[in-house]
């Protein structure tokens, strides 16, 4: 099984490394100092599930890799369209491109550029980041990917990927027959977690201890669930309680990648998250005041960072 990881950062390099441990022929696509370190010293993963090191081929040129069986697509949502165009050399007649990104519009952008038949939807649940160039730090989370065909079919290629994931150490995998619902389930969590830590600029522990902020956190989850329902998706009835309990057990000092990007002058995934929810809410006439408030506060930051100011 030949696998390319397009965007071999905290998420992509971790899962790519685990698949390589299961025997897959994995190629990492990265850039800058991180790429240089991967080439020079290999991939090092410091994980709560066991550290490991691998010497995997790494490049910034997809043409060097060629067509693959699978492409784990792990770039930030605002880079999806441009990265999809760059990924064309990786896509052969039967290639599956599996999005493991945050946000609600990535699969459509990939399908527009690469063809809908090549695209699988997916989400990743893991806390991992680039600790330093060439080094991935995995600090927690279930280390799970949930993926599936856009039409819900349990295809041979989906089953084959599932089997390899299940044989890989340090990761879990689920094949979904309704991957769009999976995308919305994660959006409910991320819109609350990212939105609140970025908006109030407090770690999760302080948000939990401040009742107005914690109530806003819960209401953000509810609003995403309401928009999903209006869009025809039947999410679990107790999803708010699930995500609230999940958040209650997280590290009290944790923030979010959205907060990190905002405070470090980096482009933000605001449009793929809260912006996408607002767009769907407007289409279906759903009132989402908390989402509107978060978007209004963070939008000037997102525009400033995108402009490099």
mmCIF file of C-alpha atoms in Angstrom:
data_model
loop_
_atom_site.group_PDB
_atom_site.id
_atom_site.type_symbol
_atom_site.label_atom_id
_atom_site.label_comp_id
_atom_site.label_asym_id
_atom_site.label_seq_id
_atom_site.Cartn_x
_atom_site.Cartn_y
_atom_site.Cartn_z
ATOM 1 C CA UNK A 1 0.000 0.000 0.000
ATOM 2 C CA UNK A 2 1.554 3.274 -1.135
ATOM 3 C CA UNK A 3 0.506 6.282 0.941
ATOM 4 C CA UNK A 4 1.401 9.947 0.585
ATOM 5 C CA UNK A 5 0.896 12.326 3.498
ATOM 6 C CA UNK A 6 0.262 15.765 2.033
ATOM 7 C CA UNK A 7 0.936 18.138 4.913
ATOM 8 C CA UNK A 8 3.114 16.012 7.192
ATOM 9 C CA UNK A 9 2.602 18.041 10.358
ATOM 10 C CA UNK A 10 1.361 16.995 13.786
ATOM 11 C CA UNK A 11 -1.610 15.021 12.464
ATOM 12 C CA UNK A 12 -0.346 13.781 9.110
ATOM 13 C CA UNK A 13 3.137 12.708 10.171
ATOM 14 C CA UNK A 14 1.799 10.896 13.238
ATOM 15 C CA UNK A 15 -0.709 8.785 11.335
ATOM 16 C CA UNK A 16 1.655 8.377 8.394
ATOM 17 C CA UNK A 17 4.305 7.074 10.770
ATOM 18 C CA UNK A 18 1.890 4.616 12.349
ATOM 19 C CA UNK A 19 0.824 3.321 8.919
ATOM 20 C CA UNK A 20 4.490 2.874 8.015
ATOM 21 C CA UNK A 21 4.898 0.769 11.161
ATOM 22 C CA UNK A 22 2.082 -1.411 9.807
ATOM 23 C CA UNK A 23 4.016 -1.969 6.573
ATOM 24 C CA UNK A 24 2.674 0.775 4.302
ATOM 25 C CA UNK A 25 5.027 2.516 1.864
ATOM 26 C CA UNK A 26 4.654 6.043 3.257
ATOM 27 C CA UNK A 27 5.944 9.253 1.660
ATOM 28 C CA UNK A 28 5.892 12.538 3.576
ATOM 29 C CA UNK A 29 5.256 15.835 1.809
ATOM 30 C CA UNK A 30 6.349 18.834 3.843
ATOM 31 C CA UNK A 31 8.247 22.093 3.476
ATOM 32 C CA UNK A 32 10.783 24.411 5.051
ATOM 33 C CA UNK A 33 12.858 23.515 8.083
ATOM 34 C CA UNK A 34 10.542 20.633 8.940
ATOM 35 C CA UNK A 35 11.228 19.025 5.563
ATOM 36 C CA UNK A 36 14.961 19.580 5.909
ATOM 37 C CA UNK A 37 14.961 17.836 9.298
ATOM 38 C CA UNK A 38 12.859 14.922 8.008
ATOM 39 C CA UNK A 39 15.377 14.401 5.213
ATOM 40 C CA UNK A 40 18.437 14.761 7.415
ATOM 41 C CA UNK A 41 17.394 13.001 10.617
ATOM 42 C CA UNK A 42 14.180 11.139 9.786
ATOM 43 C CA UNK A 43 10.857 11.352 11.589
ATOM 44 C CA UNK A 44 10.831 11.236 15.383
ATOM 45 C CA UNK A 45 7.542 10.890 17.250
ATOM 46 C CA UNK A 46 7.322 11.441 21.001
ATOM 47 C CA UNK A 47 4.032 9.822 21.910
ATOM 48 C CA UNK A 48 2.069 8.903 25.006
ATOM 49 C CA UNK A 49 1.487 5.609 23.171
ATOM 50 C CA UNK A 50 5.191 4.953 22.673
ATOM 51 C CA UNK A 51 7.993 6.906 21.021
ATOM 52 C CA UNK A 52 9.358 5.826 17.650
ATOM 53 C CA UNK A 53 11.687 6.917 14.886
ATOM 54 C CA UNK A 54 11.437 6.213 11.157
ATOM 55 C CA UNK A 55 13.464 7.100 8.106
ATOM 56 C CA UNK A 56 10.752 7.850 5.550
ATOM 57 C CA UNK A 57 11.140 9.504 2.146
ATOM 58 C CA UNK A 58 10.240 13.192 2.379
ATOM 59 C CA UNK A 59 9.881 15.829 -0.306
ATOM 60 C CA UNK A 60 8.109 19.043 -1.263
ATOM 61 C CA UNK A 61 7.572 17.834 -4.847
ATOM 62 C CA UNK A 62 4.651 15.430 -5.382
ATOM 63 C CA UNK A 63 6.012 14.498 -8.812
ATOM 64 C CA UNK A 64 8.896 12.749 -7.040
ATOM 65 C CA UNK A 65 6.357 10.493 -5.326
ATOM 66 C CA UNK A 66 3.977 9.769 -8.193
ATOM 67 C CA UNK A 67 0.600 8.074 -8.038
ATOM 68 C CA UNK A 68 -0.385 6.497 -4.707
ATOM 69 C CA UNK A 69 -3.105 4.219 -3.427
ATOM 70 C CA UNK A 70 -4.030 6.750 -0.738
ATOM 71 C CA UNK A 71 -3.279 10.377 0.005
ATOM 72 C CA UNK A 72 -3.823 11.560 3.571
ATOM 73 C CA UNK A 73 -4.671 15.211 2.986
ATOM 74 C CA UNK A 74 -3.755 17.154 6.123
ATOM 75 C CA UNK A 75 -3.156 20.788 5.143
ATOM 76 C CA UNK A 76 -4.932 23.723 6.793
ATOM 77 C CA UNK A 77 -8.368 24.401 5.340
ATOM 78 C CA UNK A 78 -7.440 27.754 3.802
ATOM 79 C CA UNK A 79 -4.784 25.972 1.709
ATOM 80 C CA UNK A 80 -7.083 23.214 0.439
ATOM 81 C CA UNK A 81 -7.728 24.441 -3.102
ATOM 82 C CA UNK A 82 -4.113 25.385 -3.841
ATOM 83 C CA UNK A 83 -2.740 22.214 -2.250
ATOM 84 C CA UNK A 84 -5.218 20.045 -4.150
ATOM 85 C CA UNK A 85 -3.858 21.413 -7.419
ATOM 86 C CA UNK A 86 -0.302 20.665 -6.286
ATOM 87 C CA UNK A 87 -1.345 17.132 -5.296
ATOM 88 C CA UNK A 88 -2.397 16.088 -8.805
ATOM 89 C CA UNK A 89 0.757 14.007 -9.479
ATOM 90 C CA UNK A 90 -0.169 11.822 -6.493
ATOM 91 C CA UNK A 91 -3.544 10.894 -7.953
ATOM 92 C CA UNK A 92 -3.768 7.934 -10.294
ATOM 93 C CA UNK A 93 -6.817 6.171 -11.691
ATOM 94 C CA UNK A 94 -7.769 4.488 -8.392
ATOM 95 C CA UNK A 95 -6.278 6.853 -5.800
ATOM 96 C CA UNK A 96 -8.324 7.781 -2.740
ATOM 97 C CA UNK A 97 -7.643 11.213 -1.245
ATOM 98 C CA UNK A 98 -8.682 11.142 2.415
ATOM 99 C CA UNK A 99 -9.235 14.548 4.002
ATOM 100 C CA UNK A 100 -8.257 14.652 7.692
ATOM 101 C CA UNK A 101 -8.799 18.385 8.011
ATOM 102 C CA UNK A 102 -10.890 20.641 10.207
ATOM 103 C CA UNK A 103 -13.858 22.380 8.640
ATOM 104 C CA UNK A 104 -16.903 21.663 6.514
ATOM 105 C CA UNK A 105 -15.938 22.585 2.939
ATOM 106 C CA UNK A 106 -12.712 20.698 2.264
ATOM 107 C CA UNK A 107 -14.177 17.665 0.521
ATOM 108 C CA UNK A 108 -16.028 19.843 -1.970
ATOM 109 C CA UNK A 109 -12.870 21.753 -2.822
ATOM 110 C CA UNK A 110 -10.919 18.538 -3.271
ATOM 111 C CA UNK A 111 -13.638 17.074 -5.469
ATOM 112 C CA UNK A 112 -13.704 20.180 -7.653
ATOM 113 C CA UNK A 113 -9.959 19.929 -8.260
ATOM 114 C CA UNK A 114 -9.326 16.176 -8.291
ATOM 115 C CA UNK A 115 -12.701 14.599 -9.087
ATOM 116 C CA UNK A 116 -15.368 13.467 -6.641
ATOM 117 C CA UNK A 117 -14.612 9.758 -7.210
ATOM 118 C CA UNK A 118 -11.170 10.252 -5.697
ATOM 119 C CA UNK A 119 -12.292 11.913 -2.467
ATOM 120 C CA UNK A 120 -13.074 10.427 0.936
ATOM 121 C CA UNK A 121 -14.154 12.489 3.893
ATOM 122 C CA UNK A 122 -12.610 12.082 7.307
ATOM 123 C CA UNK A 123 -11.763 13.538 10.694
ATOM 124 C CA UNK A 124 -8.883 13.000 13.095
ATOM 125 C CA UNK A 125 -9.107 12.997 16.877
ATOM 126 C CA UNK A 126 -5.652 13.521 18.327
ATOM 127 C CA UNK A 127 -3.598 16.097 20.210
ATOM 128 C CA UNK A 128 -0.307 16.302 18.358
ATOM 129 C CA UNK A 129 1.869 19.029 16.950
ATOM 130 C CA UNK A 130 5.295 19.735 15.484
ATOM 131 C CA UNK A 131 7.392 20.060 18.645
ATOM 132 C CA UNK A 132 10.431 21.021 16.593
ATOM 133 C CA UNK A 133 11.511 20.434 13.005
ATOM 134 C CA UNK A 134 11.276 16.714 12.295
ATOM 135 C CA UNK A 135 9.805 15.954 15.732
ATOM 136 C CA UNK A 136 6.114 15.263 16.375
ATOM 137 C CA UNK A 137 4.767 15.465 19.916
ATOM 138 C CA UNK A 138 1.630 13.412 20.607
ATOM 139 C CA UNK A 139 0.231 14.375 24.000
ATOM 140 C CA UNK A 140 -3.178 12.681 24.072
ATOM 141 C CA UNK A 141 -6.547 12.073 22.541
ATOM 142 C CA UNK A 142 -7.818 8.776 21.129
ATOM 143 C CA UNK A 143 -5.422 8.925 18.136
ATOM 144 C CA UNK A 144 -8.311 7.924 15.909
ATOM 145 C CA UNK A 145 -9.308 8.645 12.343
ATOM 146 C CA UNK A 146 -12.886 8.296 11.128
ATOM 147 C CA UNK A 147 -13.274 8.198 7.359
ATOM 148 C CA UNK A 148 -15.592 7.029 4.603
ATOM 149 C CA UNK A 149 -16.770 7.367 1.043
ATOM 150 C CA UNK A 150 -18.865 10.447 0.359
ATOM 151 C CA UNK A 151 -21.768 8.275 -0.826
ATOM 152 C CA UNK A 152 -21.623 6.027 2.249
ATOM 153 C CA UNK A 153 -20.497 2.929 0.363
ATOM 154 C CA UNK A 154 -18.243 0.434 2.168
ATOM 155 C CA UNK A 155 -15.915 0.221 -0.810
ATOM 156 C CA UNK A 156 -13.014 -2.186 -1.230
ATOM 157 C CA UNK A 157 -10.526 0.681 -0.983
ATOM 158 C CA UNK A 158 -12.110 1.927 2.233
ATOM 159 C CA UNK A 159 -12.071 -1.561 3.739
ATOM 160 C CA UNK A 160 -8.413 -2.022 2.724
ATOM 161 C CA UNK A 161 -7.402 1.233 4.403
ATOM 162 C CA UNK A 162 -9.367 0.275 7.506
ATOM 163 C CA UNK A 163 -7.576 -3.081 7.718
ATOM 164 C CA UNK A 164 -4.153 -1.423 7.529
ATOM 165 C CA UNK A 165 -5.127 1.169 10.151
ATOM 166 C CA UNK A 166 -6.368 -1.572 12.466
ATOM 167 C CA UNK A 167 -3.036 -3.369 12.199
ATOM 168 C CA UNK A 168 -1.075 -0.191 12.994
ATOM 169 C CA UNK A 169 0.111 0.403 16.558
ATOM 170 C CA UNK A 170 -0.876 3.537 18.415
ATOM 171 C CA UNK A 171 -3.957 4.416 16.387
ATOM 172 C CA UNK A 172 -7.609 3.549 15.963
ATOM 173 C CA UNK A 173 -9.818 3.803 12.904
ATOM 174 C CA UNK A 174 -13.530 3.723 12.107
ATOM 175 C CA UNK A 175 -15.110 3.353 8.682
ATOM 176 C CA UNK A 176 -18.216 5.544 8.571
ATOM 177 C CA UNK A 177 -21.207 5.108 6.295
ATOM 178 C CA UNK A 178 -22.233 8.726 6.934
ATOM 179 C CA UNK A 179 -19.031 10.724 6.914
ATOM 180 C CA UNK A 180 -20.800 14.067 6.487
ATOM 181 C CA UNK A 181 -22.353 13.615 9.913
ATOM 182 C CA UNK A 182 -18.881 12.855 11.286
ATOM 183 C CA UNK A 183 -17.631 16.171 9.896
ATOM 184 C CA UNK A 184 -20.442 18.041 11.640
ATOM 185 C CA UNK A 185 -19.921 16.169 14.903
ATOM 186 C CA UNK A 186 -16.314 17.293 15.032
ATOM 187 C CA UNK A 187 -17.268 20.809 13.917
ATOM 188 C CA UNK A 188 -19.531 21.053 16.970
ATOM 189 C CA UNK A 189 -16.558 20.348 19.214
ATOM 190 C CA UNK A 190 -14.017 22.489 17.363
ATOM 191 C CA UNK A 191 -16.311 25.512 17.002
ATOM 192 C CA UNK A 192 -16.796 25.537 20.770
ATOM 193 C CA UNK A 193 -13.230 24.723 21.789
ATOM 194 C CA UNK A 194 -11.471 26.897 19.221
ATOM 195 C CA UNK A 195 -14.044 29.662 19.310
ATOM 196 C CA UNK A 196 -14.021 30.129 23.063
ATOM 197 C CA UNK A 197 -10.282 29.812 23.737
ATOM 198 C CA UNK A 198 -9.565 32.280 20.936
ATOM 199 C CA UNK A 199 -12.358 34.736 21.758
ATOM 200 C CA UNK A 200 -11.868 35.066 25.519
ATOM 201 C CA UNK A 201 -8.146 34.173 25.370
ATOM 202 C CA UNK A 202 -8.362 31.903 28.369
ATOM 203 C CA UNK A 203 -7.287 28.267 28.748
ATOM 204 C CA UNK A 204 -10.013 25.670 28.867
ATOM 205 C CA UNK A 205 -9.765 25.245 32.630
ATOM 206 C CA UNK A 206 -10.626 28.879 33.296
ATOM 207 C CA UNK A 207 -13.480 28.720 30.779
ATOM 208 C CA UNK A 208 -14.914 25.721 32.649
ATOM 209 C CA UNK A 209 -14.710 27.626 35.939
ATOM 210 C CA UNK A 210 -16.417 30.746 34.533
ATOM 211 C CA UNK A 211 -20.099 29.912 34.189
ATOM 212 C CA UNK A 212 -21.001 32.524 31.509
ATOM 213 C CA UNK A 213 -18.087 31.353 29.357
ATOM 214 C CA UNK A 214 -18.851 27.666 29.971
ATOM 215 C CA UNK A 215 -22.500 28.245 29.077
ATOM 216 C CA UNK A 216 -21.415 29.927 25.839
ATOM 217 C CA UNK A 217 -19.194 26.927 25.135
ATOM 218 C CA UNK A 218 -22.195 24.604 25.488
ATOM 219 C CA UNK A 219 -24.435 26.857 23.412
ATOM 220 C CA UNK A 220 -21.909 26.895 20.559
ATOM 221 C CA UNK A 221 -22.137 23.110 20.461
ATOM 222 C CA UNK A 222 -25.938 23.320 20.431
ATOM 223 C CA UNK A 223 -25.951 25.832 17.595
ATOM 224 C CA UNK A 224 -23.807 23.634 15.338
ATOM 225 C CA UNK A 225 -26.080 20.676 16.108
ATOM 226 C CA UNK A 226 -29.127 22.785 15.189
ATOM 227 C CA UNK A 227 -27.615 23.845 11.865
ATOM 228 C CA UNK A 228 -26.664 20.248 11.084
ATOM 229 C CA UNK A 229 -30.242 19.148 11.811
ATOM 230 C CA UNK A 230 -31.613 21.856 9.520
ATOM 231 C CA UNK A 231 -29.224 20.576 6.845
ATOM 232 C CA UNK A 232 -30.808 17.117 7.117
ATOM 233 C CA UNK A 233 -28.164 15.448 9.295
ATOM 234 C CA UNK A 234 -29.192 13.421 12.326
ATOM 235 C CA UNK A 235 -26.413 13.787 14.869
ATOM 236 C CA UNK A 236 -26.421 11.812 18.151
ATOM 237 C CA UNK A 237 -29.118 13.099 20.492
ATOM 238 C CA UNK A 238 -26.665 13.422 23.372
ATOM 239 C CA UNK A 239 -23.818 14.995 21.403
ATOM 240 C CA UNK A 240 -23.785 18.163 23.523
ATOM 241 C CA UNK A 241 -23.373 16.086 26.662
ATOM 242 C CA UNK A 242 -20.711 13.936 25.009
ATOM 243 C CA UNK A 243 -18.594 16.905 23.966
ATOM 244 C CA UNK A 244 -19.173 18.743 27.259
ATOM 245 C CA UNK A 245 -17.954 15.703 29.190
ATOM 246 C CA UNK A 246 -15.035 15.323 26.798
ATOM 247 C CA UNK A 247 -14.025 18.948 27.328
ATOM 248 C CA UNK A 248 -14.368 18.601 31.091
ATOM 249 C CA UNK A 249 -11.614 15.964 31.072
ATOM 250 C CA UNK A 250 -9.134 17.854 28.907
ATOM 251 C CA UNK A 251 -5.971 19.511 30.180
ATOM 252 C CA UNK A 252 -7.064 22.723 31.956
ATOM 253 C CA UNK A 253 -4.124 24.574 30.392
ATOM 254 C CA UNK A 254 -5.131 23.708 26.810
ATOM 255 C CA UNK A 255 -6.083 26.307 24.228
ATOM 256 C CA UNK A 256 -6.626 25.526 20.526
ATOM 257 C CA UNK A 257 -4.810 25.774 17.220
ATOM 258 C CA UNK A 258 -7.112 28.670 16.298
ATOM 259 C CA UNK A 259 -5.935 30.563 19.369
ATOM 260 C CA UNK A 260 -2.307 29.744 18.566
ATOM 261 C CA UNK A 261 -2.655 30.938 14.979
ATOM 262 C CA UNK A 262 -4.439 34.117 16.054
ATOM 263 C CA UNK A 263 -1.844 35.087 18.634
ATOM 264 C CA UNK A 264 1.131 34.161 16.421
ATOM 265 C CA UNK A 265 0.044 36.092 13.338
ATOM 266 C CA UNK A 266 -0.726 32.987 11.294
ATOM 267 C CA UNK A 267 -3.669 32.440 8.902
ATOM 268 C CA UNK A 268 -6.739 31.183 10.760
ATOM 269 C CA UNK A 269 -9.294 28.487 9.901
ATOM 270 C CA UNK A 270 -12.182 30.735 10.936
ATOM 271 C CA UNK A 271 -14.025 30.570 7.597
ATOM 272 C CA UNK A 272 -13.926 26.765 7.427
ATOM 273 C CA UNK A 273 -15.364 26.542 10.941
ATOM 274 C CA UNK A 274 -17.593 29.354 12.213
ATOM 275 C CA UNK A 275 -17.891 30.944 8.783
ATOM 276 C CA UNK A 276 -19.192 27.705 7.256
ATOM 277 C CA UNK A 277 -21.688 27.247 10.093
ATOM 278 C CA UNK A 278 -22.962 30.804 9.610
ATOM 279 C CA UNK A 279 -23.355 30.231 5.876
ATOM 280 C CA UNK A 280 -25.443 27.081 6.417
ATOM 281 C CA UNK A 281 -27.433 28.766 9.184
ATOM 282 C CA UNK A 282 -28.371 31.600 6.832
ATOM 283 C CA UNK A 283 -29.413 29.113 4.157
ATOM 284 C CA UNK A 284 -31.802 27.340 6.538
ATOM 285 C CA UNK A 285 -32.950 30.268 8.668
ATOM 286 C CA UNK A 286 -31.373 29.023 11.897
ATOM 287 C CA UNK A 287 -30.597 31.544 14.643
ATOM 288 C CA UNK A 288 -26.987 31.169 15.857
ATOM 289 C CA UNK A 289 -26.175 34.234 17.997
ATOM 290 C CA UNK A 290 -23.182 32.708 19.817
ATOM 291 C CA UNK A 291 -21.534 31.668 16.555
ATOM 292 C CA UNK A 292 -22.188 35.130 15.142
ATOM 293 C CA UNK A 293 -20.566 36.721 18.191
ATOM 294 C CA UNK A 294 -17.440 34.537 17.969
ATOM 295 C CA UNK A 295 -17.118 35.201 14.252
ATOM 296 C CA UNK A 296 -17.536 38.961 14.756
ATOM 297 C CA UNK A 297 -14.785 39.045 17.391
ATOM 298 C CA UNK A 298 -12.313 36.865 15.481
ATOM 299 C CA UNK A 299 -12.919 38.044 11.922
ATOM 300 C CA UNK A 300 -10.733 41.190 12.195
ATOM 301 C CA UNK A 301 -7.891 39.036 13.545
ATOM 302 C CA UNK A 302 -8.299 36.548 10.711
ATOM 303 C CA UNK A 303 -8.222 39.311 8.083
ATOM 304 C CA UNK A 304 -5.184 40.945 9.673
ATOM 305 C CA UNK A 305 -3.256 37.682 9.875
ATOM 306 C CA UNK A 306 -4.186 36.712 6.318
ATOM 307 C CA UNK A 307 -2.809 40.034 5.130
ATOM 308 C CA UNK A 308 0.401 39.473 7.091
ATOM 309 C CA UNK A 309 -0.004 42.653 9.094
#
